[in-house]
Amino acid sequence: MYRTITMDEFYHSQQPIIDVREVHEYQMGHVPEAVNLPLSTLNESFQQLDAAKEYQVICQSGARSEMACEFLSRKGYRVVNVLGGTSAWKGKLV
Protein backbone atom coordinates (compact mmCIF):
# COMPACT_ATOMS: atom_id res chain seq x y z
CA MET A 1 0.00 0.00 0.00
CA TYR A 2 1.15 3.53 -0.68
CA ARG A 3 -0.22 7.00 -0.28
CA THR A 4 -0.66 9.85 -2.73
CA ILE A 5 0.15 13.52 -2.19
CA THR A 6 -0.61 16.69 -4.10
CA MET A 7 2.06 18.96 -5.51
CA ASP A 8 1.44 21.43 -2.67
CA GLU A 9 2.20 18.68 -0.14
CA PHE A 10 5.23 17.66 -2.18
CA TYR A 11 6.72 21.17 -1.87
CA HIS A 12 6.79 20.80 1.94
CA SER A 13 8.23 17.30 2.20
CA GLN A 14 11.81 16.23 2.71
CA GLN A 15 11.90 12.63 1.43
CA PRO A 16 14.14 11.46 -1.41
CA ILE A 17 12.61 11.83 -4.89
CA ILE A 18 12.59 9.18 -7.62
CA ASP A 19 11.79 10.36 -11.17
CA VAL A 20 10.54 7.35 -13.15
CA ARG A 21 10.46 9.04 -16.57
CA GLU A 22 12.77 7.81 -19.29
CA VAL A 23 16.38 9.06 -19.31
CA HIS A 24 15.83 11.49 -22.21
CA GLU A 25 12.81 13.03 -20.43
CA TYR A 26 14.76 13.38 -17.20
CA GLN A 27 17.67 15.02 -19.03
CA MET A 28 15.32 17.60 -20.56
CA GLY A 29 14.49 18.82 -17.05
CA HIS A 30 13.67 17.38 -13.66
CA VAL A 31 12.77 18.39 -10.14
CA PRO A 32 15.93 19.35 -8.22
CA GLU A 33 17.45 16.45 -6.24
CA ALA A 34 15.37 13.83 -8.08
CA VAL A 35 17.17 10.60 -8.96
CA ASN A 36 16.27 8.97 -12.27
CA LEU A 37 15.12 5.34 -12.13
CA PRO A 38 13.06 4.86 -15.31
CA LEU A 39 9.91 2.76 -14.97
CA SER A 40 11.04 0.69 -17.96
CA THR A 41 14.10 -0.55 -16.03
CA LEU A 42 12.77 -0.35 -12.47
CA ASN A 43 12.56 -4.13 -12.23
CA GLU A 44 16.37 -4.28 -12.54
CA SER A 45 17.28 -1.15 -10.56
CA PHE A 46 14.93 -1.01 -7.56
CA GLN A 47 17.30 -2.95 -5.30
CA GLN A 48 19.65 0.04 -5.12
CA LEU A 49 17.00 1.80 -3.03
CA ASP A 50 17.24 1.82 0.75
CA ALA A 51 14.29 -0.14 2.16
CA ALA A 52 14.49 1.88 5.39
CA LYS A 53 13.63 5.15 3.60
CA GLU A 54 10.37 6.49 2.23
CA TYR A 55 10.57 7.77 -1.35
CA GLN A 56 8.44 10.20 -3.30
CA VAL A 57 7.86 8.99 -6.83
CA ILE A 58 7.25 11.44 -9.67
CA CYS A 59 6.80 11.27 -13.46
CA GLN A 60 5.29 13.65 -16.03
CA SER A 61 1.66 13.49 -14.89
CA GLY A 62 1.29 10.80 -12.22
CA ALA A 63 0.41 7.68 -14.22
CA ARG A 64 3.88 6.09 -14.43
CA SER A 65 4.64 7.06 -10.85
CA GLU A 66 1.46 5.28 -9.79
CA MET A 67 2.62 2.12 -11.58
CA ALA A 68 6.06 2.46 -9.99
CA CYS A 69 4.48 2.89 -6.55
CA GLU A 70 2.38 -0.25 -7.08
CA PHE A 71 5.51 -2.21 -8.02
CA LEU A 72 7.74 -0.83 -5.25
CA SER A 73 5.13 -1.18 -2.52
CA ARG A 74 4.66 -4.85 -3.47
CA LYS A 75 8.43 -5.25 -3.02
CA GLY A 76 8.18 -3.82 0.50
CA TYR A 77 9.32 -0.24 -0.15
CA ARG A 78 7.60 2.77 1.38
CA VAL A 79 6.62 5.09 -1.45
CA VAL A 80 4.44 8.14 -2.06
CA ASN A 81 2.93 8.96 -5.44
CA VAL A 82 3.10 12.64 -6.44
CA LEU A 83 -0.09 13.68 -8.26
CA GLY A 84 0.34 15.90 -11.29
CA GLY A 85 4.02 15.05 -11.73
CA THR A 86 6.54 17.42 -13.24
CA SER A 87 3.81 19.05 -15.31
CA ALA A 88 2.38 20.45 -12.03
CA TRP A 89 5.79 21.54 -10.70
CA LYS A 90 5.85 25.33 -10.36
CA GLY A 91 9.55 25.62 -9.71
CA LYS A 92 12.41 25.55 -12.18
CA LEU A 93 13.36 22.17 -13.62
CA VAL A 94 17.09 21.52 -13.65
PDB file of C-alpha atoms in Angstrom:
ATOM      1  CA  MET A   1       0.000   0.000   0.000  1.00  0.00           C
ATOM      2  CA  TYR A   2       1.154   3.531  -0.681  1.00  0.00           C
ATOM      3  CA  ARG A   3      -0.223   6.997  -0.282  1.00  0.00           C
ATOM      4  CA  THR A   4      -0.657   9.850  -2.730  1.00  0.00           C
ATOM      5  CA  ILE A   5       0.150  13.518  -2.191  1.00  0.00           C
ATOM      6  CA  THR A   6      -0.610  16.691  -4.096  1.00  0.00           C
ATOM      7  CA  MET A   7       2.057  18.957  -5.513  1.00  0.00           C
ATOM      8  CA  ASP A   8       1.438  21.430  -2.672  1.00  0.00           C
ATOM      9  CA  GLU A   9       2.200  18.677  -0.144  1.00  0.00           C
ATOM     10  CA  PHE A  10       5.235  17.664  -2.185  1.00  0.00           C
ATOM     11  CA  TYR A  11       6.724  21.165  -1.866  1.00  0.00           C
ATOM     12  CA  HIS A  12       6.786  20.795   1.939  1.00  0.00           C
ATOM     13  CA  SER A  13       8.231  17.301   2.203  1.00  0.00           C
ATOM     14  CA  GLN A  14      11.811  16.228   2.706  1.00  0.00           C
ATOM     15  CA  GLN A  15      11.896  12.630   1.425  1.00  0.00           C
ATOM     16  CA  PRO A  16      14.144  11.462  -1.415  1.00  0.00           C
ATOM     17  CA  ILE A  17      12.614  11.825  -4.892  1.00  0.00           C
ATOM     18  CA  ILE A  18      12.594   9.185  -7.624  1.00  0.00           C
ATOM     19  CA  ASP A  19      11.793  10.357 -11.165  1.00  0.00           C
ATOM     20  CA  VAL A  20      10.536   7.351 -13.153  1.00  0.00           C
ATOM     21  CA  ARG A  21      10.458   9.037 -16.565  1.00  0.00           C
ATOM     22  CA  GLU A  22      12.774   7.807 -19.289  1.00  0.00           C
ATOM     23  CA  VAL A  23      16.377   9.056 -19.310  1.00  0.00           C
ATOM     24  CA  HIS A  24      15.832  11.489 -22.210  1.00  0.00           C
ATOM     25  CA  GLU A  25      12.809  13.030 -20.434  1.00  0.00           C
ATOM     26  CA  TYR A  26      14.761  13.380 -17.197  1.00  0.00           C
ATOM     27  CA  GLN A  27      17.666  15.021 -19.026  1.00  0.00           C
ATOM     28  CA  MET A  28      15.320  17.600 -20.557  1.00  0.00           C
ATOM     29  CA  GLY A  29      14.488  18.820 -17.049  1.00  0.00           C
ATOM     30  CA  HIS A  30      13.670  17.378 -13.658  1.00  0.00           C
ATOM     31  CA  VAL A  31      12.771  18.389 -10.138  1.00  0.00           C
ATOM     32  CA  PRO A  32      15.934  19.352  -8.221  1.00  0.00           C
ATOM     33  CA  GLU A  33      17.449  16.455  -6.244  1.00  0.00           C
ATOM     34  CA  ALA A  34      15.371  13.831  -8.081  1.00  0.00           C
ATOM     35  CA  VAL A  35      17.168  10.605  -8.959  1.00  0.00           C
ATOM     36  CA  ASN A  36      16.265   8.974 -12.269  1.00  0.00           C
ATOM     37  CA  LEU A  37      15.124   5.338 -12.129  1.00  0.00           C
ATOM     38  CA  PRO A  38      13.055   4.857 -15.306  1.00  0.00           C
ATOM     39  CA  LEU A  39       9.915   2.756 -14.968  1.00  0.00           C
ATOM     40  CA  SER A  40      11.041   0.694 -17.963  1.00  0.00           C
ATOM     41  CA  THR A  41      14.097  -0.550 -16.025  1.00  0.00           C
ATOM     42  CA  LEU A  42      12.772  -0.347 -12.470  1.00  0.00           C
ATOM     43  CA  ASN A  43      12.564  -4.129 -12.227  1.00  0.00           C
ATOM     44  CA  GLU A  44      16.368  -4.282 -12.539  1.00  0.00           C
ATOM     45  CA  SER A  45      17.278  -1.146 -10.558  1.00  0.00           C
ATOM     46  CA  PHE A  46      14.933  -1.015  -7.557  1.00  0.00           C
ATOM     47  CA  GLN A  47      17.305  -2.952  -5.299  1.00  0.00           C
ATOM     48  CA  GLN A  48      19.647   0.037  -5.124  1.00  0.00           C
ATOM     49  CA  LEU A  49      17.003   1.804  -3.031  1.00  0.00           C
ATOM     50  CA  ASP A  50      17.240   1.816   0.754  1.00  0.00           C
ATOM     51  CA  ALA A  51      14.286  -0.141   2.159  1.00  0.00           C
ATOM     52  CA  ALA A  52      14.494   1.881   5.388  1.00  0.00           C
ATOM     53  CA  LYS A  53      13.633   5.153   3.598  1.00  0.00           C
ATOM     54  CA  GLU A  54      10.367   6.486   2.228  1.00  0.00           C
ATOM     55  CA  TYR A  55      10.569   7.771  -1.351  1.00  0.00           C
ATOM     56  CA  GLN A  56       8.436  10.198  -3.295  1.00  0.00           C
ATOM     57  CA  VAL A  57       7.856   8.989  -6.833  1.00  0.00           C
ATOM     58  CA  ILE A  58       7.254  11.437  -9.674  1.00  0.00           C
ATOM     59  CA  CYS A  59       6.796  11.272 -13.455  1.00  0.00           C
ATOM     60  CA  GLN A  60       5.293  13.648 -16.027  1.00  0.00           C
ATOM     61  CA  SER A  61       1.664  13.485 -14.890  1.00  0.00           C
ATOM     62  CA  GLY A  62       1.288  10.804 -12.218  1.00  0.00           C
ATOM     63  CA  ALA A  63       0.415   7.680 -14.223  1.00  0.00           C
ATOM     64  CA  ARG A  64       3.876   6.092 -14.429  1.00  0.00           C
ATOM     65  CA  SER A  65       4.643   7.062 -10.853  1.00  0.00           C
ATOM     66  CA  GLU A  66       1.456   5.283  -9.794  1.00  0.00           C
ATOM     67  CA  MET A  67       2.620   2.116 -11.583  1.00  0.00           C
ATOM     68  CA  ALA A  68       6.063   2.460  -9.986  1.00  0.00           C
ATOM     69  CA  CYS A  69       4.475   2.889  -6.551  1.00  0.00           C
ATOM     70  CA  GLU A  70       2.384  -0.249  -7.077  1.00  0.00           C
ATOM     71  CA  PHE A  71       5.507  -2.211  -8.017  1.00  0.00           C
ATOM     72  CA  LEU A  72       7.735  -0.833  -5.247  1.00  0.00           C
ATOM     73  CA  SER A  73       5.127  -1.175  -2.515  1.00  0.00           C
ATOM     74  CA  ARG A  74       4.658  -4.846  -3.468  1.00  0.00           C
ATOM     75  CA  LYS A  75       8.427  -5.248  -3.018  1.00  0.00           C
ATOM     76  CA  GLY A  76       8.177  -3.817   0.496  1.00  0.00           C
ATOM     77  CA  TYR A  77       9.322  -0.240  -0.151  1.00  0.00           C
ATOM     78  CA  ARG A  78       7.595   2.765   1.378  1.00  0.00           C
ATOM     79  CA  VAL A  79       6.624   5.091  -1.451  1.00  0.00           C
ATOM     80  CA  VAL A  80       4.443   8.139  -2.063  1.00  0.00           C
ATOM     81  CA  ASN A  81       2.925   8.961  -5.442  1.00  0.00           C
ATOM     82  CA  VAL A  82       3.101  12.638  -6.437  1.00  0.00           C
ATOM     83  CA  LEU A  83      -0.088  13.681  -8.260  1.00  0.00           C
ATOM     84  CA  GLY A  84       0.345  15.901 -11.295  1.00  0.00           C
ATOM     85  CA  GLY A  85       4.024  15.055 -11.730  1.00  0.00           C
ATOM     86  CA  THR A  86       6.541  17.423 -13.237  1.00  0.00           C
ATOM     87  CA  SER A  87       3.808  19.054 -15.305  1.00  0.00           C
ATOM     88  CA  ALA A  88       2.380  20.451 -12.035  1.00  0.00           C
ATOM     89  CA  TRP A  89       5.794  21.544 -10.703  1.00  0.00           C
ATOM     90  CA  LYS A  90       5.851  25.330 -10.364  1.00  0.00           C
ATOM     91  CA  GLY A  91       9.551  25.620  -9.708  1.00  0.00           C
ATOM     92  CA  LYS A  92      12.408  25.553 -12.182  1.00  0.00           C
ATOM     93  CA  LEU A  93      13.359  22.168 -13.618  1.00  0.00           C
ATOM     94  CA  VAL A  94      17.089  21.518 -13.647  1.00  0.00           C
TER      95      VAL A  94
END
